[in-house]
Amino acid sequence: MNNITEEYYETENLKAKKRINMGLLSTVLTLITLIVFVFIIVISYKVNQSYNDVRSSINRFVICEQSSDTIKTSSNELTELARMFVVNHDERFALAYVEELEENNAQQKALEDLKRFCSDKEIALQRLEVAISQSKSLTAMELYNMRLCYEIFNKNTDEIPDLIRKIEIKPSERNLSHEELHELAIKNMFGNGYLIYKMRVNDNCLITIKAISDEIKQEVDLNAEILGRNLDRLRIFILILLVINALSTIGLKEFRDVTKSYNKMYEMGERQNRILLKNAEYDALTGILNRRAYEQICSSSAKQKISIALLLIDMDNFKHINDTYGHTGGDSALKALASILRDTFRNEDYVCRIGGDEFAAVLVNFKPEGFKIVQEKIASVNERLSQIEGLADVSVSVGIAFSSTGYTEELYKKADKALYSIKESGKKGCQIFEG
């Protein structure tokens, strides 16, 4: 009897031990599941924090790019007004010049926008301040040469805009004849000294964009590295959970939940990478490739030594469009031009916005025999621009150059010379560099 009782208790104890072991397994599995979920919450917080930091950096990049572009565009617009006044003596250009300086002051506004996102120690802000300082030197040169031209008119000083009237003519130039004053003003506005200042302003704007681009790339790379490490850790936890579930069917629901969470985290990471890539390479306003992508395309064509045609495309009378229809009208014109250019060229060609009203197209595997087709395409672009509802006088001028060995600085200079030539000869058309 005692033996039977002992066997009974031994059997029950064995069953109890089995029940305890199964409960322990369930408890361990639940704890591991909780740990994985806690880990996912921590990862989610870190990823969200990294993503917000990168998004902030991209916002800074957009503001910096727009500010740099505004300074460059404003400087170019002022230069064009001053040159037109010096060459043609049409006082409307001088009055428009003064109005831009005294009322709009686009350059100072651009700097104030950038200060909201950058500290005084950041290279982007420092470079823009240098660019504005150099632009002010250009402005002083332009105002002086406009003052020389007013001297030719023999106008009553009260009729001269205050900003120009208060400028003193150098003693050595007061006794020059009207013809000599005119020649001097033209020489000053088109001479090497003036052009060097212009190049420095543009170079500092480009350096600003490159500095902030490099900074954003570092932040994006760091964020991707952190995200990758966290995902690797998550994979290890899921492998542990997989092994435990292979030993027991307990906890399958938790495993499925964790797997779904992992997939969701992975998809979120991929979505973030796609968003960051799009923001970094596409223009926010027009949706086409931006200057950064343009520079990468040029660099790639130079390495591969492929034949290309470079088209520098400039919207004519953009300041007039902005003044007439407001910035909303100007933005509409830019978006319409981007859409038309994208529809006009081949899928393998690259259409980019590289500045305020400046666009570029890189035609790959191009042969000189195709120039006539390109000319017809530009004529078609201008025809479609003239039909934009609600906007008038929208057109483009295009400078074209060819290289059989990819992009070079010389290719850009050729296209720029061709663009300048078509601008001087009346705009609205294209010019192929020949030389």
GROMACS .gro file of N, CA and C in nm, residues 366-379 400 430 432:
model
   51
  366PHE      N    1   2.472   6.197  -7.765
  366PHE     CA    2   2.426   6.293  -7.865
  366PHE      C    3   2.527   6.301  -7.981
  367LYS      N    4   2.473   6.322  -8.101
  367LYS     CA    5   2.557   6.342  -8.220
  367LYS      C    6   2.526   6.479  -8.280
  368PRO      N    7   2.627   6.547  -8.331
  368PRO     CA    8   2.606   6.682  -8.387
  368PRO      C    9   2.496   6.688  -8.492
  369GLU      N   10   2.471   6.574  -8.559
  369GLU     CA   11   2.366   6.575  -8.661
  369GLU      C   12   2.229   6.605  -8.600
  370GLY      N   13   2.218   6.591  -8.470
  370GLY     CA   14   2.088   6.612  -8.405
  370GLY      C   15   2.059   6.757  -8.368
  371PHE      N   16   2.150   6.850  -8.400
  371PHE     CA   17   2.130   6.990  -8.362
  371PHE      C   18   2.001   7.047  -8.422
  372LYS      N   19   1.973   7.008  -8.547
  372LYS     CA   20   1.853   7.063  -8.611
  372LYS      C   21   1.728   7.019  -8.535
  373ILE      N   22   1.726   6.893  -8.490
  373ILE     CA   23   1.611   6.844  -8.413
  373ILE      C   24   1.598   6.921  -8.282
  374VAL      N   25   1.714   6.948  -8.219
  374VAL     CA   26   1.712   7.023  -8.093
  374VAL      C   27   1.655   7.163  -8.115
  375GLN      N   28   1.696   7.228  -8.225
  375GLN     CA   29   1.643   7.361  -8.256
  375GLN      C   30   1.491   7.357  -8.273
  376GLU      N   31   1.443   7.252  -8.339
  376GLU     CA   32   1.298   7.239  -8.357
  376GLU      C   33   1.228   7.218  -8.222
  377LYS      N   34   1.293   7.141  -8.135
  377LYS     CA   35   1.235   7.118  -8.001
  377LYS      C   36   1.226   7.248  -7.923
  378ILE      N   37   1.329   7.333  -7.930
  378ILE     CA   38   1.328   7.460  -7.857
  378ILE      C   39   1.219   7.551  -7.913
  379ALA      N   40   1.204   7.550  -8.046
  379ALA     CA   41   1.097   7.630  -8.106
  379ALA      C   42   0.961   7.581  -8.057
  400ILE      N   43   2.367   7.620  -7.665
  400ILE     CA   44   2.393   7.478  -7.686
  400ILE      C   45   2.540   7.456  -7.723
  430CYS      N   46   1.739   7.980  -7.978
  430CYS     CA   47   1.857   7.907  -7.933
  430CYS      C   48   1.975   7.936  -8.024
  432ILE      N   49   2.368   7.772  -8.121
  432ILE     CA   50   2.465   7.664  -8.110
  432ILE      C   51   2.605   7.724  -8.115
   0.00000   0.00000   0.00000
